[in-house]
GROMACS .gro file of C-alpha atoms in nm:
model
  211
    1MET     CA    1  -1.661  -1.141   1.215
    2VAL     CA    2  -1.685  -0.831   1.431
    3MET     CA    3  -1.549  -0.503   1.300
    4ALA     CA    4  -1.410  -0.270   1.565
    5THR     CA    5  -1.391   0.104   1.514
    6THR     CA    6  -1.270   0.400   1.713
    7ALA     CA    7  -1.453   0.723   1.783
    8SER     CA    8  -1.156   0.934   1.685
    9THR     CA    9  -1.158   1.081   1.335
   10ALA     CA   10  -0.798   1.201   1.332
   11ALA     CA   11  -0.473   1.023   1.404
   12ALA     CA   12  -0.256   1.147   1.687
   13VAL     CA   13   0.041   1.040   1.475
   14SER     CA   14   0.037   1.077   1.098
   15ILE     CA   15   0.243   0.951   0.805
   16THR     CA   16   0.439   1.235   0.649
   17SER     CA   17   0.608   1.048   0.363
   18VAL     CA   18   0.655   0.713   0.192
   19THR     CA   19   0.998   0.658   0.039
   20LEU     CA   20   1.070   0.376  -0.204
   21GLU     CA   21   1.431   0.264  -0.226
   22VAL     CA   22   1.513   0.191  -0.589
   23PRO     CA   23   1.828   0.107  -0.789
   24ASP     CA   24   1.770   0.391  -1.040
   25PRO     CA   25   1.579   0.693  -0.902
   26GLU     CA   26   1.567   0.872  -1.238
   27ALA     CA   27   1.412   0.574  -1.415
   28ALA     CA   28   1.173   0.521  -1.124
   29ALA     CA   29   1.071   0.888  -1.134
   30ARG     CA   30   0.982   0.857  -1.502
   31PHE     CA   31   0.776   0.546  -1.432
   32TYR     CA   32   0.583   0.691  -1.139
   33THR     CA   33   0.515   1.015  -1.325
   34ALA     CA   34   0.368   0.817  -1.614
   35PHE     CA   35   0.174   0.601  -1.367
   36GLY     CA   36   0.031   0.915  -1.208
   37VAL     CA   37   0.135   0.856  -0.845
   38ASN     CA   38   0.462   1.051  -0.828
   39THR     CA   39   0.319   1.315  -0.591
   40TYR     CA   40   0.240   1.052  -0.328
   41ILE     CA   41   0.586   0.898  -0.289
   42ARG     CA   42   0.953   0.983  -0.258
   43LEU     CA   43   1.243   0.796  -0.414
   44ARG     CA   44   1.601   0.736  -0.311
   45ALA     CA   45   1.881   0.515  -0.436
   46SER     CA   46   1.949   0.181  -0.270
   47GLU     CA   47   2.118  -0.140  -0.373
   48ALA     CA   48   2.013  -0.325  -0.055
   49PRO     CA   49   1.961  -0.696  -0.130
   50SER     CA   50   1.597  -0.796  -0.163
   51THR     CA   51   1.442  -1.113  -0.301
   52GLY     CA   52   1.084  -1.229  -0.346
   53PHE     CA   53   0.786  -1.065  -0.181
   54ARG     CA   54   0.883  -0.752   0.013
   55GLY     CA   55   0.573  -0.785   0.227
   56PHE     CA   56   0.379  -0.475   0.129
   57THR     CA   57   0.173  -0.316  -0.143
   58LEU     CA   58   0.049   0.033  -0.223
   59ALA     CA   59  -0.318   0.026  -0.316
   60LEU     CA   60  -0.502   0.294  -0.513
   61THR     CA   61  -0.872   0.332  -0.441
   62VAL     CA   62  -1.059   0.501  -0.727
   63SER     CA   63  -1.421   0.567  -0.816
   64ARG     CA   64  -1.495   0.340  -1.112
   65PRO     CA   65  -1.361   0.050  -1.323
   66ALA     CA   66  -1.260   0.274  -1.613
   67THR     CA   67  -1.025   0.462  -1.381
   68VAL     CA   68  -0.875   0.133  -1.259
   69ASP     CA   69  -0.809   0.034  -1.620
   70SER     CA   70  -0.659   0.376  -1.694
   71PHE     CA   71  -0.406   0.359  -1.410
   72LEU     CA   72  -0.312  -0.003  -1.473
   73GLY     CA   73  -0.279   0.064  -1.847
   74ALA     CA   74  -0.051   0.362  -1.783
   75ALA     CA   75   0.164   0.151  -1.552
   76VAL     CA   76   0.201  -0.129  -1.808
   77ASP     CA   77   0.278   0.118  -2.087
   78ALA     CA   78   0.553   0.261  -1.865
   79GLY     CA   79   0.710  -0.081  -1.802
   80ALA     CA   80   0.512  -0.250  -1.522
   81THR     CA   81   0.440  -0.623  -1.520
   82VAL     CA   82   0.085  -0.748  -1.476
   83LEU     CA   83   0.051  -0.977  -1.172
   84LYS     CA   84  -0.330  -0.992  -1.176
   85PRO     CA   85  -0.531  -0.858  -1.471
   86ALA     CA   86  -0.815  -0.627  -1.373
   87ALA     CA   87  -1.132  -0.824  -1.302
   88LYS     CA   88  -1.451  -0.821  -1.099
   89SER     CA   89  -1.444  -0.976  -0.753
   90LEU     CA   90  -1.664  -1.009  -0.448
   91TRP     CA   91  -1.542  -0.666  -0.332
   92GLY     CA   92  -1.553  -0.474  -0.661
   93TYR     CA   93  -1.309  -0.444  -0.951
   94GLY     CA   94  -0.930  -0.429  -0.948
   95GLY     CA   95  -0.594  -0.550  -1.071
   96VAL     CA   96  -0.230  -0.572  -0.962
   97VAL     CA   97   0.096  -0.470  -1.129
   98GLN     CA   98   0.462  -0.470  -1.032
   99ALA     CA   99   0.673  -0.163  -1.106
  100PRO     CA  100   1.015  -0.203  -1.270
  101ASP     CA  101   1.177  -0.134  -0.930
  102GLY     CA  102   0.987  -0.430  -0.780
  103THR     CA  103   0.719  -0.242  -0.583
  104ILE     CA  104   0.374  -0.401  -0.611
  105TRP     CA  105   0.077  -0.173  -0.676
  106LYS     CA  106  -0.293  -0.249  -0.670
  107ALA     CA  107  -0.569  -0.037  -0.823
  108ALA     CA  108  -0.929  -0.107  -0.725
  109THR     CA  109  -1.279   0.030  -0.689
  110PRO     CA  110  -1.577  -0.097  -0.489
  111GLU     CA  111  -1.791  -0.039  -0.800
  112LYS     CA  112  -1.839  -0.327  -1.045
  113LYS     CA  113  -2.013  -0.130  -1.321
  114ASP     CA  114  -1.882   0.178  -1.494
  115SER     CA  115  -2.073   0.499  -1.437
  116GLY     CA  116  -1.863   0.700  -1.681
  117PRO     CA  117  -1.518   0.746  -1.834
  118ALA     CA  118  -1.191   0.737  -1.644
  119THR     CA  119  -1.140   1.038  -1.419
  120GLY     CA  120  -0.767   1.009  -1.346
  121GLU     CA  121  -0.844   1.085  -0.981
  122ILE     CA  122  -0.726   0.885  -0.679
  123ASP     CA  123  -0.960   0.875  -0.380
  124GLU     CA  124  -0.692   0.740  -0.148
  125ILE     CA  125  -0.372   0.538  -0.138
  126VAL     CA  126  -0.334   0.272   0.129
  127LEU     CA  127   0.002   0.131   0.236
  128LEU     CA  128  -0.077  -0.231   0.323
  129LEU     CA  129   0.192  -0.391   0.536
  130GLY     CA  130   0.192  -0.770   0.544
  131VAL     CA  131   0.255  -0.885   0.902
  132GLU     CA  132   0.272  -1.216   1.084
  133ASP     CA  133   0.042  -1.111   1.370
  134VAL     CA  134  -0.212  -0.837   1.297
  135LYS     CA  135  -0.324  -0.799   1.660
  136ALA     CA  136   0.033  -0.761   1.785
  137GLY     CA  137   0.119  -0.524   1.502
  138LYS     CA  138  -0.189  -0.315   1.571
  139GLN     CA  139  -0.095  -0.283   1.937
  140PHE     CA  140   0.262  -0.190   1.844
  141TYR     CA  141   0.140   0.101   1.633
  142VAL     CA  142  -0.122   0.208   1.887
  143ASP     CA  143   0.155   0.226   2.147
  144ARG     CA  144   0.334   0.469   1.915
  145GLY     CA  145   0.039   0.703   1.885
  146LEU     CA  146  -0.152   0.581   1.579
  147ALA     CA  147  -0.531   0.563   1.613
  148VAL     CA  148  -0.720   0.260   1.483
  149ALA     CA  149  -0.998   0.353   1.241
  150ARG     CA  150  -1.132  -0.001   1.200
  151SER     CA  151  -1.021  -0.359   1.241
  152PHE     CA  152  -1.140  -0.710   1.162
  153GLY     CA  153  -1.011  -0.930   1.444
  154GLY     CA  154  -0.669  -1.072   1.364
  155LYS     CA  155  -0.705  -1.035   0.987
  156TYR     CA  156  -0.692  -0.661   0.912
  157ALA     CA  157  -0.639  -0.327   1.087
  158GLU     CA  158  -0.661   0.023   0.939
  159PHE     CA  159  -0.535   0.340   1.104
  160ALA     CA  160  -0.682   0.689   1.095
  161SER     CA  161  -0.507   0.954   0.887
  162ASP     CA  162  -0.546   1.325   0.829
  163GLU     CA  163  -0.560   1.521   0.504
  164SER     CA  164  -0.187   1.598   0.517
  165SER     CA  165  -0.092   1.230   0.504
  166PRO     CA  166   0.002   1.108   0.155
  167VAL     CA  167  -0.122   0.756   0.233
  168LYS     CA  168  -0.328   0.563   0.487
  169LEU     CA  169  -0.170   0.277   0.682
  170ALA     CA  170  -0.323  -0.070   0.714
  171LEU     CA  171  -0.202  -0.412   0.834
  172TYR     CA  172  -0.291  -0.744   0.672
  173LYS     CA  173  -0.177  -1.103   0.726
  174ARG     CA  174   0.136  -1.145   0.515
  175ARG     CA  175   0.030  -1.470   0.348
  176GLY     CA  176  -0.319  -1.338   0.286
  177LEU     CA  177  -0.177  -1.025   0.126
  178ALA     CA  178   0.058  -1.225  -0.097
  179LYS     CA  179  -0.233  -1.443  -0.209
  180ASP     CA  180  -0.443  -1.138  -0.287
  181LEU     CA  181  -0.159  -0.994  -0.496
  182GLY     CA  182  -0.093  -1.320  -0.679
  183VAL     CA  183   0.266  -1.371  -0.559
  184PRO     CA  184   0.445  -1.628  -0.337
  185ALA     CA  185   0.466  -1.512   0.025
  186ASP     CA  186   0.837  -1.588   0.068
  187GLY     CA  187   1.093  -1.310   0.056
  188THR     CA  188   1.420  -1.202   0.214
  189GLY     CA  189   1.632  -0.892   0.258
  190SER     CA  190   1.539  -0.525   0.255
  191ARG     CA  191   1.176  -0.414   0.242
  192ARG     CA  192   1.292  -0.127   0.014
  193ILE     CA  193   1.040   0.108   0.177
  194VAL     CA  194   1.080   0.368   0.455
  195VAL     CA  195   0.786   0.545   0.616
  196GLY     CA  196   0.822   0.897   0.753
  197SER     CA  197   0.601   1.001   1.044
  198THR     CA  198   0.563   1.233   1.339
  199ALA     CA  199   0.628   0.938   1.574
  200GLY     CA  200   1.007   0.937   1.538
  201PRO     CA  201   1.236   0.657   1.413
  202PHE     CA  202   1.167   0.291   1.486
  203THR     CA  203   1.151  -0.050   1.320
  204ASP     CA  204   0.834  -0.253   1.372
  205PRO     CA  205   0.828  -0.626   1.465
  206ASP     CA  206   0.802  -0.723   1.096
  207GLY     CA  207   1.105  -0.522   0.987
  208TYR     CA  208   0.937  -0.213   0.839
  209VAL     CA  209   1.150   0.097   0.896
  210TRP     CA  210   1.005   0.431   1.006
  211GLU     CA  211   1.201   0.755   1.026
   0.00000   0.00000   0.00000
């Protein structure tokens, strides 16, 4: 498979916020503070109907397995459900949990062996949107000013971000993402996530709302 990259190192358009819509913002704030990711997201109340897989995940990339275990352990202690226990894989070491509000989170590292104790530091957070057509989705976002950092044909696309962005955006095949997270791919209703950016308001072809 050929990986395509762009020469640009900065996105013309950047993500300014990621807002999770939750039934109880106060309870969600307590959870995300305990989880250690509260500074990366915003919360607001919503009772919009949503069933099954919402189509996205937020993925923490950290430096070593001990840090993966630390974040996942903190999430479970705060009320998260384990979807995939942390384990080694072809790509490194990671696990998946679901927050009490229904948002799915992944924590992973490319390292398979520990080089020290948990650091509590997050290298980056990636918002992975599950889409039906990665190539079409990539072009949609390019047309709105986002710069592609790298892509793998019709399977995955990642966009450039600057230091002010709380998260990095990437697109993945919806069914492939659901399989990776250990959940059925079917789902209906609200995505329960809104992305803020400098590109203005729009809704993408897969129903993800930007403001």
